[in-house]
Structures are given as C-alpha cells and as structure tokens.
C-alpha cells in the first residue's frame, strides 16, 4: 500500500467513487428520456427515506420501505425495454468501445454539411438525425440498416426523390450512416408554428425524445433548420450549421 | 500505444470534464454518499446483532 494511504481508511472512498460512477452513468442514460421524471421520483424517495430514518420517523420509514419495494417492481415492468437497452449498452460500450478520432468526426461533419448545402440548393427535403449519448435503437430498427461511412454523395443519394428511402429520416451514429428511411415520432408541442410540415414535426419530435441533433431541410424553401432538445433553429447557413455541429459533436467529454 | 494514450491525454480538457453535466454529477454524488451511509449503517447493525 502507498505510504500516504497508511492509516487512512480508503475503502469507503473507493466504494463511494464506484457507486457515484454507476449512479452517474444511470442518470446520464436516463437523461432526456421520459424515464428522467421517474428518476426524480426515485431520488426524492431515497432522500425522504434517509431523512425519515435519521429523524426517527419510523412509521414513515416503514411505509417508504414497503412503497419502494413495490415501486421497484413497477419500474422493472414499465421500463423493461429501456432496462434491456441499458444492459446491452453497458456490455457493449465503455470497456472495448473505441471513440472515433476527432479528425474523423470533423470529416463526417464536413460531409453532412456539404450534403445539406447541395440538397438545400436543389430544394430537396431531408431529415438527418445525429445520435449522441442516447441510443436510437427503436428508430434505427424502423428503417433500413446501412452502416456505411458518412459521405456527402451517400446522403444525397438517399434523399434524391427517386430513392425508395427518401421519405424517412437518416440516422448517423459516430462516423457511420446507421439507417435510412426511419420513422421519427411527431412532436405534440401545441405552441409550434402551424406552418411547420410533418418533416419538421418529426425532427423536433425526435429531438424532444432523445439527445440527437436533427437537421431538417425544407422541400419548399430549401431552408436548413436544426432541432436540439425540442428547440428548432431555423434558416441556418451551411457555415452556421458547421459551427453548431462542431460545437456539439467534437470532443464532448463526460 | 503509449503515443496514442499521450495524444488522447493532451486533448482532454479537465475543465470540460468537471463542468459538463455538473449538476448531474453533484446529484449522483449525493445519492452515492447517502446510499453508502445507509448500507454501511445496515451492515454495522447486522454485525452488532
């Protein structure tokens, strides 16, 4: 054991650190999903339980214990798909997962912006989602899996009006086009501009339900919009889009 | 291999590591501490019995 640790009980620190990492990962996984509201409930329950124990409120503590056990079973049933996805992700990433190099991410951004620029000039509608921390598995599976390197030509081909996949959205993960012709959930935000079409509503809907960045190209005007966390930024220039994507995607540390 | 690690370390911004999702980190730390103290208390009680 190192000399500076002699006489110091380091085990609690290590245990709390491991616990913190696990809890933080769970929070990060649930952030931005519908389950985050449930998570708030769990945190409130834990804090209330701890306080009732410390204050000697034994009836409250007993009730909370019983309720918590029931609550956990309920959570396991309701969030079974999310839990399964979480366990799969836990096994798949973080240990052997190699992050794409920053140069590759920057090249991918350039390809996306180039495709967006060309499609915008030709007034061809497009819907491109860039996945970040949250998995978009259910949306990826609603389309046709591609799993190819992102190139401007590939994106243009997918959205060309004669392509069978041009109607849905494209999902990009890392440096790959994962899937095309995907179905995105429509937003139910009543405050949105009534003039917005289905493509915009689908883009905003996906950004509300995940942490993905969604680029929307209007068929009528060729305008470029970007949806992040349910917020739509309209009329972006290719240079603006490049700057925002770079800021959002390049070297985001957790 | 060593060069790759060195390169990656050079790119890391510690400021960003701390401030990114700062409140999520703080809340998870609080929950972790509460959980540890609770479990530790329960285990100590068990040992005493």
Tab-separated table of C-alpha atoms in Angstrom:
chain	number	residue	atom	x	y	z
A	1	UNK	CA	0.000	0.000	0.000
A	2	UNK	CA	1.342	3.505	-0.779
A	3	UNK	CA	2.805	5.311	2.244
A	4	UNK	CA	0.383	8.255	2.075
A	5	UNK	CA	-2.583	5.902	2.410
A	6	UNK	CA	-1.292	4.335	5.636
A	7	UNK	CA	-3.680	4.996	8.486
A	8	UNK	CA	-6.346	6.291	6.100
A	9	UNK	CA	-9.436	4.175	5.607
A	10	UNK	CA	-9.508	4.392	1.802
A	11	UNK	CA	-12.155	1.695	1.247
A	12	UNK	CA	-15.221	3.948	1.809
A	13	UNK	CA	-13.778	6.471	-0.655
A	14	UNK	CA	-13.291	3.771	-3.296
A	15	UNK	CA	-16.777	2.366	-2.653
A	16	UNK	CA	-18.438	5.795	-2.834
A	17	UNK	CA	-16.462	6.541	-6.013
A	18	UNK	CA	-17.650	3.304	-7.665
A	19	UNK	CA	-21.225	3.971	-6.525
A	20	UNK	CA	-21.007	7.524	-7.872
A	21	UNK	CA	-19.785	6.299	-11.271
A	22	UNK	CA	-22.595	3.733	-11.544
A	23	UNK	CA	-25.312	6.187	-10.423
A	24	UNK	CA	-23.961	8.923	-12.712
A	25	UNK	CA	-23.980	6.537	-15.687
A	26	UNK	CA	-27.589	5.546	-14.927
A	27	UNK	CA	-28.597	9.228	-14.654
A	28	UNK	CA	-26.798	10.018	-17.910
A	29	UNK	CA	-28.523	7.127	-19.643
A	30	UNK	CA	-31.957	8.279	-18.463
A	31	UNK	CA	-31.345	11.991	-19.078
A	32	UNK	CA	-33.536	13.337	-21.836
A	33	UNK	CA	-35.830	10.299	-21.809
A	34	UNK	CA	-39.296	10.035	-20.325
A	35	UNK	CA	-37.751	7.968	-17.538
A	36	UNK	CA	-35.996	11.075	-16.153
A	37	UNK	CA	-39.226	12.124	-14.407
A	38	UNK	CA	-39.386	8.719	-12.790
A	39	UNK	CA	-35.769	9.122	-11.751
A	40	UNK	CA	-36.623	12.351	-9.942
A	41	UNK	CA	-39.291	10.409	-8.061
A	42	UNK	CA	-36.752	7.756	-7.055
A	43	UNK	CA	-34.254	10.391	-5.850
A	44	UNK	CA	-36.995	12.104	-3.793
A	45	UNK	CA	-37.991	8.726	-2.304
A	46	UNK	CA	-34.375	7.900	-1.370
A	47	UNK	CA	-33.827	11.310	0.257
A	48	UNK	CA	-37.202	11.098	2.103
A	49	UNK	CA	-36.366	7.598	3.316
A	50	UNK	CA	-32.923	8.667	4.536
A	51	UNK	CA	-34.344	11.717	6.332
A	52	UNK	CA	-37.155	9.735	7.994
A	53	UNK	CA	-34.554	7.244	9.265
A	54	UNK	CA	-32.330	9.998	10.636
A	55	UNK	CA	-35.253	11.848	12.264
A	56	UNK	CA	-36.637	8.652	13.794
A	57	UNK	CA	-39.926	8.792	11.837
A	58	UNK	CA	-40.296	5.015	11.883
A	59	UNK	CA	-43.849	4.833	10.518
A	60	UNK	CA	-42.871	6.949	7.514
A	61	UNK	CA	-39.714	4.906	7.091
A	62	UNK	CA	-41.692	1.615	7.179
A	63	UNK	CA	-44.218	2.954	4.650
A	64	UNK	CA	-41.475	4.207	2.346
A	65	UNK	CA	-39.664	0.834	2.514
A	66	UNK	CA	-42.835	-1.027	1.501
A	67	UNK	CA	-43.677	1.525	-1.176
A	68	UNK	CA	-40.120	1.478	-2.531
A	69	UNK	CA	-40.149	-2.309	-2.988
A	70	UNK	CA	-43.460	-2.074	-4.838
A	71	UNK	CA	-42.152	0.884	-6.858
A	72	UNK	CA	-39.046	-1.049	-7.983
A	73	UNK	CA	-41.158	-3.936	-9.307
A	74	UNK	CA	-43.366	-1.421	-11.128
A	75	UNK	CA	-40.305	0.274	-12.645
A	76	UNK	CA	-38.893	-3.057	-13.835
A	77	UNK	CA	-42.175	-3.839	-15.617
A	78	UNK	CA	-42.841	-0.407	-17.129
A	79	UNK	CA	-39.267	0.291	-18.228
A	80	UNK	CA	-38.366	-3.222	-19.324
A	81	UNK	CA	-37.297	-2.138	-22.881
A	82	UNK	CA	-35.162	0.734	-21.531
A	83	UNK	CA	-33.563	-1.521	-18.911
A	84	UNK	CA	-32.747	-4.134	-21.546
A	85	UNK	CA	-31.249	-1.462	-23.798
A	86	UNK	CA	-29.241	-0.120	-20.862
A	87	UNK	CA	-27.794	-3.523	-20.019
A	88	UNK	CA	-26.913	-4.153	-23.654
A	89	UNK	CA	-25.169	-0.768	-23.820
A	90	UNK	CA	-23.348	-1.456	-20.574
A	91	UNK	CA	-21.932	-4.633	-22.032
A	92	UNK	CA	-21.246	-3.196	-25.432
A	93	UNK	CA	-19.574	0.127	-24.745
A	94	UNK	CA	-17.129	1.790	-22.360
A	95	UNK	CA	-14.827	-1.215	-21.987
A	96	UNK	CA	-13.795	-2.069	-25.525
A	97	UNK	CA	-15.566	0.790	-27.273
A	98	UNK	CA	-13.169	2.996	-29.171
A	99	UNK	CA	-14.348	6.546	-29.732
A	100	UNK	CA	-13.934	7.753	-33.304
A	101	UNK	CA	-10.950	10.031	-33.789
A	102	UNK	CA	-11.702	13.742	-33.753
A	103	UNK	CA	-10.413	14.140	-37.323
A	104	UNK	CA	-12.922	11.506	-38.437
A	105	UNK	CA	-15.755	13.278	-36.604
A	106	UNK	CA	-14.754	16.561	-38.237
A	107	UNK	CA	-14.646	14.883	-41.666
A	108	UNK	CA	-18.135	13.461	-41.006
A	109	UNK	CA	-19.428	16.934	-40.098
A	110	UNK	CA	-17.945	18.344	-43.324
A	111	UNK	CA	-19.662	15.609	-45.355
A	112	UNK	CA	-23.016	16.226	-43.649
A	113	UNK	CA	-22.790	19.998	-44.162
A	114	UNK	CA	-21.726	19.550	-47.795
A	115	UNK	CA	-24.689	17.218	-48.474
A	116	UNK	CA	-27.049	19.614	-46.682
A	117	UNK	CA	-25.771	22.542	-48.749
A	118	UNK	CA	-26.222	20.717	-52.064
A	119	UNK	CA	-29.683	19.378	-51.137
A	120	UNK	CA	-30.709	22.839	-49.936
A	121	UNK	CA	-29.699	24.425	-53.258
A	122	UNK	CA	-31.690	21.763	-55.143
A	123	UNK	CA	-34.643	22.239	-52.733
A	124	UNK	CA	-34.740	18.564	-51.828
A	125	UNK	CA	-36.252	17.799	-48.420
A	126	UNK	CA	-34.142	15.868	-45.914
A	127	UNK	CA	-34.218	14.718	-42.303
A	128	UNK	CA	-30.882	13.781	-40.746
A	129	UNK	CA	-30.525	12.748	-37.098
A	130	UNK	CA	-27.097	12.619	-35.488
A	131	UNK	CA	-27.135	10.320	-32.459
A	132	UNK	CA	-25.150	11.311	-29.410
A	133	UNK	CA	-25.144	9.681	-25.967
A	134	UNK	CA	-28.623	8.155	-26.166
A	135	UNK	CA	-29.216	5.093	-28.296
A	136	UNK	CA	-31.816	5.474	-31.043
A	137	UNK	CA	-32.285	1.751	-31.467
A	138	UNK	CA	-36.056	1.713	-31.902
A	139	UNK	CA	-35.853	4.388	-34.613
A	140	UNK	CA	-32.872	2.717	-36.302
A	141	UNK	CA	-34.854	-0.507	-36.497
A	142	UNK	CA	-37.823	1.266	-38.070
A	143	UNK	CA	-35.702	1.947	-41.183
A	144	UNK	CA	-33.286	0.093	-43.439
A	145	UNK	CA	-29.904	-0.556	-41.866
A	146	UNK	CA	-26.978	0.793	-43.866
A	147	UNK	CA	-23.926	1.009	-41.593
A	148	UNK	CA	-21.688	2.804	-44.097
A	149	UNK	CA	-19.198	5.659	-43.741
A	150	UNK	CA	-20.833	9.076	-43.976
A	151	UNK	CA	-20.251	10.712	-47.358
A	152	UNK	CA	-21.996	13.643	-48.963
A	153	UNK	CA	-22.827	11.503	-52.013
A	154	UNK	CA	-24.468	8.783	-49.906
A	155	UNK	CA	-26.721	11.290	-48.118
A	156	UNK	CA	-27.647	12.950	-51.410
A	157	UNK	CA	-28.455	9.562	-52.941
A	158	UNK	CA	-30.697	8.595	-50.024
A	159	UNK	CA	-32.726	11.813	-50.264
A	160	UNK	CA	-32.943	12.018	-54.048
A	161	UNK	CA	-36.681	11.945	-54.862
A	162	UNK	CA	-36.450	8.674	-56.808
A	163	UNK	CA	-34.826	6.801	-53.918
A	164	UNK	CA	-37.198	4.448	-52.046
A	165	UNK	CA	-35.679	5.660	-48.753
A	166	UNK	CA	-36.079	9.408	-49.317
A	167	UNK	CA	-39.300	9.730	-47.295
A	168	UNK	CA	-37.957	8.786	-43.880
A	169	UNK	CA	-35.081	10.101	-41.792
A	170	UNK	CA	-31.422	9.132	-41.823
A	171	UNK	CA	-29.689	8.278	-38.540
A	172	UNK	CA	-25.972	8.917	-38.206
A	173	UNK	CA	-24.052	7.484	-35.265
A	174	UNK	CA	-20.351	8.271	-34.822
A	175	UNK	CA	-18.937	8.292	-38.344
A	176	UNK	CA	-21.486	5.893	-39.864
A	177	UNK	CA	-24.845	6.229	-41.558
A	178	UNK	CA	-26.642	3.656	-39.431
A	179	UNK	CA	-30.053	3.568	-41.012
A	180	UNK	CA	-32.243	5.323	-43.591
A	181	UNK	CA	-35.976	5.584	-44.180
A	182	UNK	CA	-36.501	5.743	-40.401
A	183	UNK	CA	-39.728	6.827	-38.748
A	184	UNK	CA	-39.380	9.549	-36.112
A	185	UNK	CA	-42.007	10.444	-33.501
A	186	UNK	CA	-44.023	13.588	-34.223
A	187	UNK	CA	-43.888	16.393	-31.707
A	188	UNK	CA	-47.025	17.160	-29.750
A	189	UNK	CA	-45.941	20.670	-28.820
A	190	UNK	CA	-49.060	22.860	-29.325
A	191	UNK	CA	-47.001	26.074	-29.389
A	192	UNK	CA	-45.252	25.248	-32.644
A	193	UNK	CA	-45.826	27.274	-35.769
A	194	UNK	CA	-48.819	25.786	-37.629
A	195	UNK	CA	-46.991	26.290	-40.910
A	196	UNK	CA	-44.411	23.642	-39.987
A	197	UNK	CA	-44.770	20.462	-42.006
A	198	UNK	CA	-44.517	16.817	-40.996
A	199	UNK	CA	-40.769	16.666	-41.613
A	200	UNK	CA	-40.121	19.499	-39.159
A	201	UNK	CA	-42.538	17.999	-36.632
A	202	UNK	CA	-40.777	14.625	-36.870
A	203	UNK	CA	-37.377	16.274	-36.451
A	204	UNK	CA	-38.477	18.233	-33.390
A	205	UNK	CA	-40.237	15.143	-32.025
A	206	UNK	CA	-37.046	13.076	-32.156
A	207	UNK	CA	-35.024	15.849	-30.550
A	208	UNK	CA	-37.594	16.002	-27.709
A	209	UNK	CA	-37.372	12.262	-27.141
A	210	UNK	CA	-33.587	11.956	-27.346
A	211	UNK	CA	-30.376	13.975	-27.246
A	212	UNK	CA	-29.920	13.648	-31.016
A	213	UNK	CA	-29.205	16.641	-33.250
A	214	UNK	CA	-31.707	16.705	-36.097
A	215	UNK	CA	-31.106	18.588	-39.344
A	216	UNK	CA	-34.261	19.385	-41.281
A	217	UNK	CA	-34.245	20.589	-44.865
A	218	UNK	CA	-37.390	22.180	-46.170
A	219	UNK	CA	-38.614	20.932	-49.539
A	220	UNK	CA	-40.466	24.184	-50.285
A	221	UNK	CA	-37.826	26.742	-49.385
A	222	UNK	CA	-34.593	24.751	-49.131
A	223	UNK	CA	-34.060	26.301	-45.684
A	224	UNK	CA	-31.829	24.477	-43.217
A	225	UNK	CA	-33.104	24.031	-39.639
A	226	UNK	CA	-31.628	22.273	-36.663
A	227	UNK	CA	-33.561	20.790	-33.742
A	228	UNK	CA	-31.844	20.258	-30.385
A	229	UNK	CA	-33.768	19.242	-27.246
A	230	UNK	CA	-37.079	20.196	-28.858
A	231	UNK	CA	-35.859	23.672	-29.871
A	232	UNK	CA	-35.816	24.498	-33.560
A	233	UNK	CA	-33.300	26.932	-35.043
A	234	UNK	CA	-34.451	27.991	-38.498
A	235	UNK	CA	-32.774	29.451	-41.589
A	236	UNK	CA	-29.222	28.396	-40.882
A	237	UNK	CA	-26.455	28.901	-43.380
A	238	UNK	CA	-24.138	25.930	-44.090
A	239	UNK	CA	-21.395	27.780	-42.188
A	240	UNK	CA	-23.681	28.230	-39.144
A	241	UNK	CA	-24.619	24.550	-39.286
A	242	UNK	CA	-20.959	23.556	-39.439
A	243	UNK	CA	-20.117	25.707	-36.416
A	244	UNK	CA	-23.027	24.365	-34.332
A	245	UNK	CA	-22.351	20.730	-35.234
A	246	UNK	CA	-18.687	21.139	-34.450
A	247	UNK	CA	-19.513	22.722	-31.095
A	248	UNK	CA	-21.938	19.931	-30.237
A	249	UNK	CA	-20.054	16.913	-31.521
A	250	UNK	CA	-16.349	17.485	-31.332
A	251	UNK	CA	-14.781	16.269	-28.107
A	252	UNK	CA	-17.730	16.207	-25.764
A	253	UNK	CA	-16.319	14.861	-22.540
A	254	UNK	CA	-18.359	13.315	-19.756
B	1	UNK	CA	0.296	2.561	-27.960
B	2	UNK	CA	1.988	4.929	-25.494
B	3	UNK	CA	1.886	7.720	-28.077
B	4	UNK	CA	-1.853	7.214	-28.630
B	5	UNK	CA	-2.516	7.484	-24.881
B	6	UNK	CA	-0.290	10.568	-24.694
B	7	UNK	CA	-2.131	12.163	-27.630
B	8	UNK	CA	-5.535	11.436	-26.107
B	9	UNK	CA	-4.457	12.848	-22.726
B	10	UNK	CA	-3.263	16.022	-24.450
B	11	UNK	CA	-6.754	16.506	-25.942
B	12	UNK	CA	-8.564	16.125	-22.620
B	13	UNK	CA	-9.830	19.339	-21.093
B	14	UNK	CA	-10.229	18.807	-17.345
B	15	UNK	CA	-12.313	21.973	-17.094
B	16	UNK	CA	-14.784	20.455	-19.536
B	17	UNK	CA	-14.815	17.139	-17.653
B	18	UNK	CA	-15.827	18.939	-14.453
B	19	UNK	CA	-18.362	21.401	-15.884
B	20	UNK	CA	-20.081	19.108	-18.380
B	21	UNK	CA	-23.284	17.840	-16.693
B	22	UNK	CA	-22.042	19.395	-13.455
B	23	UNK	CA	-25.366	19.206	-11.547
B	24	UNK	CA	-25.951	15.626	-12.641
B	25	UNK	CA	-22.534	14.781	-11.198
B	26	UNK	CA	-23.309	16.582	-7.937
B	27	UNK	CA	-26.718	14.899	-7.509
B	28	UNK	CA	-25.284	11.446	-8.280
B	29	UNK	CA	-22.508	12.070	-5.749
B	30	UNK	CA	-25.090	12.989	-3.083
B	31	UNK	CA	-27.146	9.876	-3.879
B	32	UNK	CA	-23.971	7.739	-3.798
B	33	UNK	CA	-22.976	9.115	-0.368
B	34	UNK	CA	-26.496	8.616	1.044
B	35	UNK	CA	-26.624	5.059	-0.322
B	36	UNK	CA	-23.198	4.220	1.104
B	37	UNK	CA	-24.043	5.559	4.558
B	38	UNK	CA	-27.384	3.747	4.599
B	39	UNK	CA	-25.931	0.376	3.522
B	40	UNK	CA	-22.972	0.816	5.869
B	41	UNK	CA	-25.374	1.528	8.741
B	42	UNK	CA	-27.450	-1.545	7.941
B	43	UNK	CA	-24.326	-3.740	7.731
B	44	UNK	CA	-22.961	-2.387	11.027
B	45	UNK	CA	-26.341	-3.096	12.668
B	46	UNK	CA	-26.180	-6.670	11.346
B	47	UNK	CA	-22.665	-7.170	12.731
B	48	UNK	CA	-23.751	-5.844	16.174
B	49	UNK	CA	-26.720	-8.283	16.281
